[in-house]
Amino acid sequence: MGSRIEKHRHKFLWLILSFVILSIFGVFLLSPAAAENGGALINNDQLIAISLIQEEEGIGYPPDDMACRLCHADTDQEIVFPSGESNPVIVDFETLDSSAHGGLTGPGLACTECHQAADYQFPHEDLGMADFREYEIERSAVCERCHLQTHLTSHPGDDSETPIVCTDCHGSHEVITSDQWQVGEGTSVCVDCHISLEVGIDDPVQLTQIIRDGLFTPEVDSQYCLSCHRQPGLTFTFENGDEISITIDEEDFLNSVHGDDNPWQPLECTNCHGRDTYPHGPVGAGSEREYTLERYRFCAECHERHYEHTIDSVHGRALEEGNMEAAVCTDCHGAHDTVTPNVPRERISETCRQCHSGIFDEYKNSIHGEALLQDSNPDVPTCIDCHGVHDIDDPTTAQARNRSPELCSGCHADENLMAQYDISTDVFDTYVADFHGTTVTLFEYQDPNLETNKAVCYDCHGVHNIKQPDDPDAGIKVNLLETCRQCHPDASENFPDAWTSHFKPSLEHNPMVFLVDTFYEIFIPLTLGFFAFLIATDIYRRVRVRFRVRIKKND
């Protein structure tokens, strides 16, 4: 009996509460404020239904979704802003429930998660917003209650006069899931907005791919950059008309020395370009070359020692003197597709070819170039073996000339290396012992910068076009007289016969010189030994005579 009385008492209290609520709503419906905000949001029948459901379900305060849904699911009311704009208050709850925030895809959000009950008591207070856009911006800030680290959007932010806020792209009640964005269901939102704002989109299909590839990311990283820059056909035009491709081959980038196999760590785009979001700031360079000269300096941040060497090199000095075409890091190594510079080894000379094509054409037909480019011979010299890598010096100076025999000796005085190719190291030894070599060595020792007109290796053999000595095109043996006349213009026809070539005298090579040399090798020591014997015996005789004289005097 007591429980029944208690139950009827609760019903009685709920009826009183419903009457109070109905009275309040009645006052609201008649108030000027309600008229200003578009009139009543609910009718009497709805109020009674709310009261009964609250009674049955035990809904207290603050209200949950049920209270919001009963009003906003079926109404033709609108919010009217001072600007004259209006916004319907009806909510498609079926769309909401199937959205990223709805209960069909996971734990759903209650209306009060975004519209706090304290701010939305019924009757609702005036929004206090001048126009609908101000309302959208204010409500979008609520997203950050859950999404503390919002992603990059490449759109104007809150500090802009025309900010793009969360709900502009994601919507409010119809928020689509990330999976839906990935398959392109959100692309139409982007396209519609861009069309309405007259901001062109070249290709909506391409836009879907950009979204899928990671444009919406918490921070600027390589995927953020590549989401756009992996798209084909992207170009940029400088003020002077230079047009470059800004499409990056992701595979080449990841396979480069800076990519996945980098022993330090894979580099991000931001390591060289900074955390530059889209839309990018203006490019200061007026031409493609100016841009290259601006960007290559970032190489020094990791490769400081090599960079300093380039400053003192012939390329660095030329650049300092105003030659904008002088080679810099990226000219030789590339930018996004940087590869191991000496794998395969012929890549070294192919790199130099980019600027020095004429010299390369001479080199590729030389004995060294053919062995490298056709046979991939690892022993023959490439450009950098003679000229250096980052600290390339001027090869036309007196110092370079005086030290060139020493450069050649790196290979031609190596007995083990020369033995593999049946080349005698006498080539170098005989030059050093020759008049030419001795003089050049003396000059180099006293002052490397002192010029000499004595022949060095490349005067006879050539520089980049070195051939076999017996090659008719080489002109060494066949045209030896002409070679000699380069320095000795008055040389007679038998002048070259005075040269014993690079062979040490033997019975096979220069037998007469060998026999004379052998004769003197025997005769001179014997002669000197004979005279040394005479002198020694004479000294002995004189000393002995003096001792005898002294002995006689003492006696």
Coordinates of C-alpha atoms in Angstrom, one line a residue:
M1 CA 0.0 0.0 0.0
G2 CA 2.9 2.4 0.9
S3 CA 4.7 1.8 -2.3
R4 CA 1.5 2.6 -4.3
I5 CA 1.0 5.9 -2.4
E6 CA 4.7 6.7 -3.1
K7 CA 4.3 6.0 -6.8
H8 CA 1.2 8.2 -7.1
R9 CA 3.0 10.9 -5.2
H10 CA 5.8 10.9 -7.8
K11 CA 3.3 11.1 -10.6
F12 CA 1.6 14.0 -8.8
L13 CA 5.0 15.8 -8.5
W14 CA 5.8 15.2 -12.2
L15 CA 2.4 16.6 -13.1
I16 CA 3.1 19.7 -11.1
L17 CA 6.6 20.0 -12.7
S18 CA 5.0 19.6 -16.2
F19 CA 2.5 22.3 -15.4
V20 CA 5.3 24.6 -14.3
I21 CA 7.3 23.9 -17.5
L22 CA 4.2 24.5 -19.6
S23 CA 3.6 27.8 -17.9
I24 CA 7.2 28.9 -18.5
F25 CA 6.9 27.9 -22.2
G26 CA 3.6 29.7 -22.4
V27 CA 5.3 32.9 -21.2
F28 CA 8.1 32.4 -23.6
L29 CA 5.7 31.9 -26.5
L30 CA 4.1 35.2 -25.8
S31 CA 7.3 37.1 -25.1
P32 CA 8.8 39.5 -27.7
A33 CA 12.1 37.7 -27.4
A34 CA 10.5 34.6 -28.8
A35 CA 9.2 36.5 -31.8
E36 CA 12.6 38.1 -32.5
N37 CA 14.1 34.6 -32.6
G38 CA 11.6 33.2 -35.0
G39 CA 8.7 32.4 -32.7
A40 CA 8.0 29.2 -30.7
L41 CA 10.2 26.2 -31.2
I42 CA 7.7 23.7 -29.9
N43 CA 3.9 23.5 -29.5
N44 CA 1.7 22.5 -26.5
D45 CA 1.4 18.9 -27.7
Q46 CA 5.2 18.6 -27.8
L47 CA 5.4 20.1 -24.3
I48 CA 3.0 17.5 -23.0
A49 CA 4.9 14.7 -24.7
I50 CA 8.2 16.0 -23.2
S51 CA 6.6 16.0 -19.8
L52 CA 5.2 12.4 -20.1
I53 CA 8.5 11.1 -21.5
Q54 CA 10.5 12.8 -18.8
E55 CA 8.1 11.2 -16.2
E56 CA 8.4 7.7 -17.7
E57 CA 12.2 7.8 -18.3
G58 CA 13.1 9.6 -15.2
I59 CA 14.9 12.4 -17.1
G60 CA 16.1 15.1 -14.8
Y61 CA 18.3 18.2 -15.4
P62 CA 20.4 18.8 -17.3
P63 CA 18.4 17.3 -20.2
D64 CA 20.0 14.8 -22.5
D65 CA 19.5 14.2 -26.3
M66 CA 15.9 13.2 -25.8
A67 CA 14.9 16.7 -24.9
C68 CA 16.8 18.2 -27.8
R69 CA 15.6 15.7 -30.3
L70 CA 11.9 16.2 -29.4
C71 CA 12.2 19.8 -30.4
H72 CA 14.7 19.9 -33.2
A73 CA 13.6 16.7 -35.0
D74 CA 10.4 18.2 -36.5
T75 CA 10.1 22.0 -36.7
D76 CA 10.0 24.7 -39.3
Q77 CA 11.4 27.4 -37.0
E78 CA 14.5 29.4 -37.8
I79 CA 17.0 31.6 -36.0
V80 CA 17.0 35.1 -37.4
F81 CA 20.2 37.1 -37.0
P82 CA 20.4 40.9 -36.8
S83 CA 22.0 40.8 -40.3
G84 CA 18.8 39.4 -41.7
E85 CA 20.2 35.9 -42.2
S86 CA 18.2 33.0 -41.0
N87 CA 19.2 29.4 -40.1
P88 CA 16.7 26.5 -39.7
V89 CA 16.9 24.8 -36.4
I90 CA 15.7 21.4 -37.6
V91 CA 18.3 18.7 -37.3
D92 CA 18.4 15.5 -39.4
F93 CA 19.1 13.1 -36.6
E94 CA 19.4 10.1 -38.9
T95 CA 22.3 11.8 -40.6
L96 CA 23.8 12.8 -37.2
D97 CA 23.5 9.2 -35.9
S98 CA 25.4 7.9 -39.0
S99 CA 28.1 10.5 -38.8
A100 CA 31.5 10.3 -37.2
H101 CA 29.9 11.7 -34.0
G102 CA 26.8 9.5 -34.2
G103 CA 25.9 6.3 -32.3
L104 CA 25.9 4.1 -35.4
T105 CA 29.7 4.3 -35.9
G106 CA 30.7 4.1 -32.3
P107 CA 30.0 5.8 -28.9
G108 CA 27.9 8.8 -30.0
L109 CA 28.2 12.3 -28.7
A110 CA 25.2 13.8 -26.9
C111 CA 23.9 17.2 -28.1
T112 CA 25.2 18.6 -24.8
E113 CA 28.7 17.6 -25.6
C114 CA 28.9 20.5 -28.1
H115 CA 25.9 22.6 -27.0
Q116 CA 26.4 22.8 -23.2
A117 CA 23.2 22.7 -21.3
A118 CA 24.1 25.7 -19.2
D119 CA 24.2 27.8 -22.4
Y120 CA 21.1 26.2 -24.0
Q121 CA 18.4 26.2 -21.3
F122 CA 14.9 26.5 -22.6
P123 CA 13.7 29.1 -23.5
H124 CA 17.0 29.7 -25.3
E125 CA 18.6 33.0 -24.8
D126 CA 19.5 35.3 -27.7
L127 CA 22.6 34.1 -29.4
G128 CA 24.2 37.5 -29.4
M129 CA 25.7 36.9 -32.9
A130 CA 25.6 39.6 -35.5
D131 CA 25.4 37.2 -38.4
F132 CA 25.5 33.5 -39.3
R133 CA 29.2 33.5 -40.1
E134 CA 30.0 34.8 -36.6
Y135 CA 27.9 32.0 -35.2
E136 CA 29.7 29.4 -37.3
I137 CA 33.2 30.6 -36.2
E138 CA 32.1 30.7 -32.5
R139 CA 30.6 27.2 -32.6
S140 CA 33.6 25.7 -34.5
A141 CA 35.9 26.5 -31.6
V142 CA 34.0 23.8 -29.6
C143 CA 35.7 21.2 -31.8
E144 CA 39.0 21.8 -30.0
R145 CA 37.5 20.5 -26.7
C146 CA 38.1 17.0 -28.1
H147 CA 40.5 17.6 -31.0
L148 CA 43.2 19.4 -29.1
Q149 CA 45.8 19.1 -31.9
T150 CA 43.9 20.0 -35.0
H151 CA 45.4 19.0 -38.4
L152 CA 46.9 21.3 -41.0
T153 CA 44.4 22.4 -43.6
S154 CA 46.4 24.8 -45.8
H155 CA 43.5 27.3 -45.3
P156 CA 43.5 30.7 -43.7
G157 CA 43.5 30.4 -39.9
D158 CA 41.8 32.2 -37.0
D159 CA 44.2 35.2 -37.5
S160 CA 42.8 35.8 -41.0
E161 CA 40.1 38.1 -41.9
T162 CA 38.4 35.2 -43.7
P163 CA 39.2 32.2 -41.6
I164 CA 38.2 28.7 -42.7
V165 CA 37.0 26.8 -39.6
C166 CA 36.4 23.1 -38.8
T167 CA 32.7 23.1 -39.7
D168 CA 33.4 24.6 -43.1
C169 CA 35.0 21.3 -44.2
H170 CA 33.7 18.7 -41.8
G171 CA 30.2 20.0 -41.3
S172 CA 28.4 20.2 -38.0
H173 CA 25.8 17.4 -37.5
E174 CA 26.7 15.5 -40.7
V175 CA 30.5 15.1 -39.9
I176 CA 31.8 12.3 -42.1
T177 CA 34.3 9.8 -40.9
S178 CA 38.0 9.7 -41.8
D179 CA 37.4 6.6 -43.9
Q180 CA 34.8 8.5 -45.9
W181 CA 37.3 11.3 -46.5
Q182 CA 39.9 8.8 -47.7
V183 CA 37.5 7.4 -50.4
G184 CA 36.7 10.9 -51.5
E185 CA 33.2 11.5 -50.0
G186 CA 34.3 14.8 -48.6
T187 CA 35.8 16.1 -51.8
S188 CA 32.5 17.6 -53.0
V189 CA 32.5 19.8 -49.9
C190 CA 35.8 21.2 -50.9
V191 CA 34.8 21.7 -54.5
D192 CA 31.5 23.4 -53.7
C193 CA 33.2 25.8 -51.3
H194 CA 35.9 26.7 -53.8
I195 CA 33.3 27.3 -56.5
S196 CA 31.2 29.5 -54.3
L197 CA 34.3 31.5 -53.3
E198 CA 35.6 31.5 -56.9
V199 CA 38.8 29.8 -55.9
G200 CA 39.6 27.5 -58.7
I201 CA 40.4 23.8 -58.4
D202 CA 42.2 22.4 -61.4
D203 CA 41.2 18.8 -60.9
P204 CA 38.7 17.5 -58.3
V205 CA 40.0 13.9 -58.8
Q206 CA 43.5 15.1 -58.0
L207 CA 42.1 16.8 -54.9
T208 CA 40.7 13.5 -53.7
Q209 CA 44.2 11.9 -54.1
I210 CA 45.8 14.7 -52.2
I211 CA 43.4 14.2 -49.3
R212 CA 43.9 10.4 -49.4
D213 CA 47.7 10.8 -49.4
G214 CA 47.8 12.7 -46.2
L215 CA 47.1 16.4 -46.7
F216 CA 45.3 16.4 -43.3
T217 CA 48.1 15.8 -41.0
P218 CA 48.9 17.1 -37.5
E219 CA 52.2 18.6 -38.6
V220 CA 54.3 19.4 -41.6
D221 CA 56.2 16.4 -42.7
S222 CA 57.2 14.7 -46.0
Q223 CA 53.8 13.2 -46.5
Y224 CA 52.2 16.6 -46.1
C225 CA 54.5 18.0 -48.8
L226 CA 54.3 15.0 -51.1
S227 CA 50.5 14.9 -50.9
C228 CA 50.7 17.8 -53.4
H229 CA 54.1 17.5 -54.9
R230 CA 53.8 13.8 -55.9
Q231 CA 51.0 14.9 -58.3
P232 CA 52.1 14.8 -61.9
G233 CA 52.4 17.9 -64.1
L234 CA 53.1 20.5 -61.4
T235 CA 55.2 23.4 -62.6
F236 CA 56.3 26.8 -61.3
T237 CA 57.2 29.8 -63.4
F238 CA 59.7 32.5 -62.2
E239 CA 59.5 36.1 -63.0
N240 CA 61.9 35.8 -65.9
G241 CA 59.8 33.1 -67.5
D242 CA 61.9 30.1 -66.3
E243 CA 59.6 27.2 -65.8
I244 CA 60.5 24.2 -63.6
S245 CA 58.8 21.0 -62.6
I246 CA 57.9 20.9 -58.9
T247 CA 56.6 17.3 -59.1
I248 CA 58.7 15.1 -56.9
D249 CA 59.3 11.4 -57.7
E250 CA 58.6 9.9 -54.3
E251 CA 60.4 6.7 -55.2
D252 CA 63.5 8.5 -56.2
F253 CA 63.4 10.6 -53.1
L254 CA 63.0 7.6 -50.8
N255 CA 65.7 5.6 -52.6
S256 CA 68.2 8.5 -52.5
V257 CA 71.1 8.8 -50.0
H258 CA 68.8 11.0 -47.9
G259 CA 65.9 8.5 -48.0
D260 CA 65.1 5.3 -46.1
D261 CA 68.6 3.9 -46.1
N262 CA 70.2 7.1 -44.7
P263 CA 72.5 5.8 -41.9
W264 CA 71.9 8.9 -39.9
Q265 CA 68.1 9.0 -40.3
P266 CA 65.8 9.5 -43.3
L267 CA 65.5 13.2 -44.0
E268 CA 62.2 15.0 -44.2
C269 CA 61.3 17.7 -46.7
T270 CA 61.3 20.1 -43.7
N271 CA 65.1 19.5 -43.1
C272 CA 65.9 21.6 -46.2
H273 CA 62.7 23.5 -46.9
G274 CA 61.5 24.3 -43.4
R275 CA 58.0 23.9 -42.1
D276 CA 56.4 25.8 -44.9
T277 CA 52.6 25.2 -45.0
Y278 CA 50.4 25.8 -48.0
P279 CA 49.7 28.3 -49.4
H280 CA 53.4 29.0 -49.6
G281 CA 54.9 32.5 -49.3
P282 CA 56.2 34.3 -52.3
V283 CA 59.4 33.1 -53.9
G284 CA 62.1 35.8 -53.8
A285 CA 64.3 34.4 -56.5
G286 CA 63.6 35.8 -59.9
S287 CA 65.0 32.9 -61.9
E288 CA 65.6 29.2 -61.7
R289 CA 69.3 29.7 -61.2
E290 CA 68.8 32.3 -58.4
Y291 CA 66.6 29.8 -56.6
T292 CA 69.2 27.1 -56.9
L293 CA 71.9 29.4 -55.5
E294 CA 69.6 30.2 -52.6
R295 CA 68.7 26.6 -51.7
Y296 CA 72.0 24.8 -52.1
R297 CA 73.4 26.6 -49.0
F298 CA 71.3 24.3 -46.8
C299 CA 73.7 21.5 -47.7
A300 CA 76.2 23.1 -45.3
E301 CA 74.0 22.3 -42.3
C302 CA 75.0 18.6 -42.6
H303 CA 78.0 18.7 -44.9
E304 CA 79.9 21.6 -43.5
R305 CA 83.4 20.3 -44.2
H306 CA 82.6 19.6 -47.9
Y307 CA 80.8 22.9 -48.3
E308 CA 83.9 24.8 -47.0
H309 CA 86.1 23.0 -49.5
T310 CA 83.8 24.1 -52.3
I311 CA 84.1 27.8 -51.2
D312 CA 87.9 27.6 -51.8
S313 CA 87.7 25.6 -55.0
V314 CA 87.8 26.9 -58.6
H315 CA 84.0 26.7 -58.7
G316 CA 83.6 28.6 -55.4
R317 CA 85.9 31.4 -56.5
A318 CA 84.1 31.7 -59.9
L319 CA 80.8 32.0 -58.1
E320 CA 82.2 34.7 -55.8
E321 CA 83.4 36.6 -58.8
G322 CA 79.9 36.7 -60.2
N323 CA 79.7 33.6 -62.5
M324 CA 76.2 32.3 -61.6
E325 CA 76.7 29.2 -63.7
A326 CA 79.6 27.9 -61.5
A327 CA 78.8 24.5 -60.2
V328 CA 77.3 24.2 -56.7
C329 CA 76.3 21.1 -54.6
T330 CA 73.0 20.4 -56.2
D331 CA 74.4 20.7 -59.8
C332 CA 76.6 17.7 -59.1
H333 CA 74.6 15.7 -56.5
G334 CA 71.0 16.6 -57.4
A335 CA 68.4 17.7 -55.0
H336 CA 65.6 15.3 -54.3
D337 CA 67.2 12.3 -56.2
T338 CA 70.7 12.5 -54.6
V339 CA 72.4 9.2 -55.3
T340 CA 75.7 7.7 -54.3
P341 CA 78.1 9.8 -56.4
N342 CA 80.6 7.0 -57.3
V343 CA 78.2 4.1 -57.9
P344 CA 78.7 3.1 -60.6
R345 CA 82.1 4.6 -60.9
E346 CA 81.5 6.0 -64.3
R347 CA 78.8 8.2 -62.8
I348 CA 81.6 10.5 -61.6
S349 CA 82.7 11.6 -65.1
E350 CA 79.2 11.6 -66.4
T351 CA 78.4 14.2 -63.7
C352 CA 81.2 16.4 -64.8
R353 CA 80.0 16.1 -68.4
Q354 CA 77.0 18.2 -67.5
C355 CA 79.2 21.3 -67.7
H356 CA 82.4 20.1 -69.4
S357 CA 80.9 18.1 -72.3
G358 CA 83.7 19.0 -74.7
I359 CA 86.4 17.7 -72.3
F360 CA 84.3 14.7 -71.6
D361 CA 84.1 13.8 -75.3
E362 CA 87.9 13.9 -75.4
Y363 CA 88.2 11.8 -72.3
K364 CA 85.7 9.1 -73.4
N365 CA 87.9 8.4 -76.4
S366 CA 91.1 8.2 -74.5
I367 CA 92.7 5.1 -73.1
H368 CA 91.5 6.0 -69.6
G369 CA 88.0 6.9 -70.7
E370 CA 87.4 3.8 -72.8
A371 CA 88.5 1.6 -70.0
L372 CA 86.1 3.4 -67.5
L373 CA 83.1 3.9 -69.6
Q374 CA 83.1 0.8 -71.7
D375 CA 84.7 -1.7 -69.4
S376 CA 83.9 -0.2 -65.9
N377 CA 87.6 -0.6 -65.0
P378 CA 88.0 0.5 -61.4
D379 CA 91.7 1.3 -61.7
V380 CA 91.7 4.0 -64.4
P381 CA 91.5 7.6 -63.2
T382 CA 88.2 9.6 -63.4
C383 CA 87.9 13.4 -63.3
I384 CA 88.1 13.6 -59.6
D385 CA 91.3 11.5 -59.3
C386 CA 93.2 14.2 -61.1
H387 CA 91.2 17.3 -60.3
G388 CA 89.9 16.6 -56.8
V389 CA 86.3 16.5 -55.6
H390 CA 85.1 19.5 -53.6
D391 CA 88.5 21.3 -53.4
I392 CA 89.1 21.4 -57.1
D393 CA 91.9 23.8 -57.9
D394 CA 92.8 25.7 -61.1
P395 CA 94.7 23.3 -63.4
T396 CA 96.2 26.1 -65.4
T397 CA 98.5 27.5 -62.7
A398 CA 102.3 27.0 -62.6
Q399 CA 101.9 25.0 -59.4
A400 CA 99.5 22.6 -61.1
R401 CA 101.9 22.1 -64.0
N402 CA 104.9 21.5 -61.7
R403 CA 103.1 19.0 -59.7
S404 CA 101.5 17.1 -62.6
P405 CA 104.2 14.4 -62.8
E406 CA 103.6 13.7 -59.1
L407 CA 99.9 13.3 -60.0
C408 CA 100.7 10.8 -62.8
S409 CA 103.0 8.9 -60.4
G410 CA 100.0 8.0 -58.2
C411 CA 99.3 5.2 -60.7
H412 CA 102.4 4.9 -62.9
A413 CA 104.9 4.5 -60.0
D414 CA 102.7 1.9 -58.4
E415 CA 104.5 -1.4 -59.2
N416 CA 101.6 -3.7 -58.1
L417 CA 99.0 -1.7 -60.1
M418 CA 101.2 -1.4 -63.2
A419 CA 102.1 -5.1 -63.1
Q420 CA 98.4 -5.9 -63.7
Y421 CA 98.5 -4.1 -67.0
D422 CA 102.0 -5.0 -68.1
I423 CA 103.2 -1.4 -67.8
S424 CA 106.6 -0.7 -66.5
T425 CA 107.1 1.8 -63.7
D426 CA 110.3 2.9 -65.7
V427 CA 107.9 5.3 -67.4
F428 CA 107.9 7.5 -64.4
D429 CA 111.4 6.7 -63.1
T430 CA 113.1 7.5 -66.4
Y431 CA 111.2 10.8 -66.6
V432 CA 112.4 11.9 -63.2
A433 CA 116.0 10.9 -64.0
D434 CA 115.8 12.7 -67.4
F435 CA 116.8 16.3 -67.9
H436 CA 113.1 17.4 -68.2
G437 CA 112.0 15.6 -65.0
T438 CA 115.0 16.6 -63.0
T439 CA 114.5 20.3 -63.8
V440 CA 110.7 20.2 -63.1
T441 CA 111.3 18.4 -59.8
L442 CA 113.9 21.0 -58.8
F443 CA 111.5 23.8 -59.7
E444 CA 108.7 22.2 -57.7
Y445 CA 110.9 21.7 -54.7
Q446 CA 112.2 25.3 -54.7
D447 CA 109.0 27.1 -55.5
P448 CA 105.8 25.3 -56.8
N449 CA 104.5 28.6 -58.2
L450 CA 107.7 29.3 -60.3
E451 CA 106.9 28.7 -63.9
T452 CA 109.1 26.3 -66.0
N453 CA 109.1 25.7 -69.7
K454 CA 110.4 22.1 -69.3
A455 CA 108.2 19.3 -70.6
V456 CA 105.8 17.5 -68.2
C457 CA 103.9 14.4 -68.8
Y458 CA 100.9 15.9 -70.5
D459 CA 103.0 18.0 -72.9
C460 CA 103.7 14.8 -74.8
H461 CA 100.9 12.5 -73.9
G462 CA 98.0 15.0 -73.8
V463 CA 95.7 15.8 -70.9
H464 CA 92.2 14.3 -71.4
N465 CA 92.9 12.7 -74.8
I466 CA 95.7 10.3 -73.7
K467 CA 96.2 7.5 -76.2
Q468 CA 98.5 4.5 -76.4
P469 CA 102.0 5.7 -77.2
D470 CA 102.1 3.7 -80.5
D471 CA 98.6 4.9 -81.5
P472 CA 98.9 6.9 -84.8
D473 CA 96.4 9.4 -83.5
A474 CA 98.5 10.0 -80.4
G475 CA 101.4 11.5 -82.3
I476 CA 104.1 10.5 -79.8
K477 CA 106.2 8.0 -81.7
V478 CA 104.9 8.6 -85.1
N479 CA 105.2 12.4 -84.9
L480 CA 107.9 12.6 -82.2
L481 CA 109.8 15.3 -84.0
E482 CA 106.7 17.5 -84.1
T483 CA 106.2 16.9 -80.4
C484 CA 109.7 17.9 -79.7
R485 CA 109.4 21.0 -81.8
Q486 CA 106.6 22.3 -79.6
C487 CA 109.4 23.3 -77.2
H488 CA 112.4 23.0 -79.5
P489 CA 111.3 24.7 -82.8
D490 CA 114.8 24.5 -84.3
A491 CA 115.1 20.7 -83.7
S492 CA 116.6 18.8 -86.6
E493 CA 115.3 15.5 -87.9
N494 CA 117.8 13.5 -85.8
F495 CA 117.0 15.4 -82.6
P496 CA 114.5 12.8 -81.3
D497 CA 117.3 10.2 -81.6
A498 CA 119.0 11.7 -78.6
W499 CA 116.1 10.6 -76.4
T500 CA 116.3 7.1 -75.1
S501 CA 112.5 7.1 -74.4
H502 CA 111.1 5.7 -71.2
F503 CA 113.1 2.5 -71.4
K504 CA 116.1 2.0 -69.2
P505 CA 119.1 1.2 -71.5
S506 CA 119.4 -2.6 -72.2
L507 CA 120.7 -4.9 -74.9
E508 CA 117.1 -4.8 -76.3
H509 CA 116.5 -1.1 -75.9
N510 CA 119.4 1.3 -76.8
P511 CA 122.1 -1.4 -76.8
M512 CA 124.9 1.1 -77.6
V513 CA 123.9 3.3 -74.7
F514 CA 123.6 0.2 -72.5
L515 CA 127.1 -1.0 -73.4
V516 CA 128.6 2.5 -73.0
D517 CA 126.8 2.8 -69.7
T518 CA 128.0 -0.6 -68.6
F519 CA 131.6 0.2 -69.7
Y520 CA 131.6 3.3 -67.6
E521 CA 130.0 1.5 -64.7
I522 CA 133.0 -0.8 -64.7
F523 CA 135.7 1.5 -66.0
I524 CA 135.0 4.5 -63.7
P525 CA 135.0 2.4 -60.5
L526 CA 138.2 0.6 -61.5
T527 CA 139.9 3.9 -62.5
L528 CA 138.9 5.6 -59.3
G529 CA 139.9 2.5 -57.3
F530 CA 143.3 2.4 -59.0
F531 CA 144.0 6.0 -58.2
A532 CA 142.7 5.5 -54.7
F533 CA 145.1 2.6 -54.3
L534 CA 148.1 4.8 -55.5
I535 CA 147.2 7.6 -53.2
A536 CA 146.8 5.2 -50.2
T537 CA 150.1 3.5 -50.9
D538 CA 151.8 6.8 -51.3
I539 CA 150.5 8.0 -48.0
Y540 CA 151.6 4.8 -46.4
R541 CA 155.1 5.2 -47.8
R542 CA 155.4 8.8 -46.6
V543 CA 154.2 8.0 -43.1
R544 CA 156.6 5.0 -42.9
V545 CA 159.6 7.1 -44.0
R546 CA 158.9 9.8 -41.4
F547 CA 158.8 7.2 -38.6
R548 CA 162.2 5.8 -39.7
V549 CA 163.7 9.3 -39.6
R550 CA 162.5 9.9 -36.1
I551 CA 163.8 6.6 -34.8
K552 CA 167.3 7.3 -36.2
K553 CA 167.4 10.7 -34.5
N554 CA 166.5 9.3 -31.2
D555 CA 169.2 6.7 -31.4

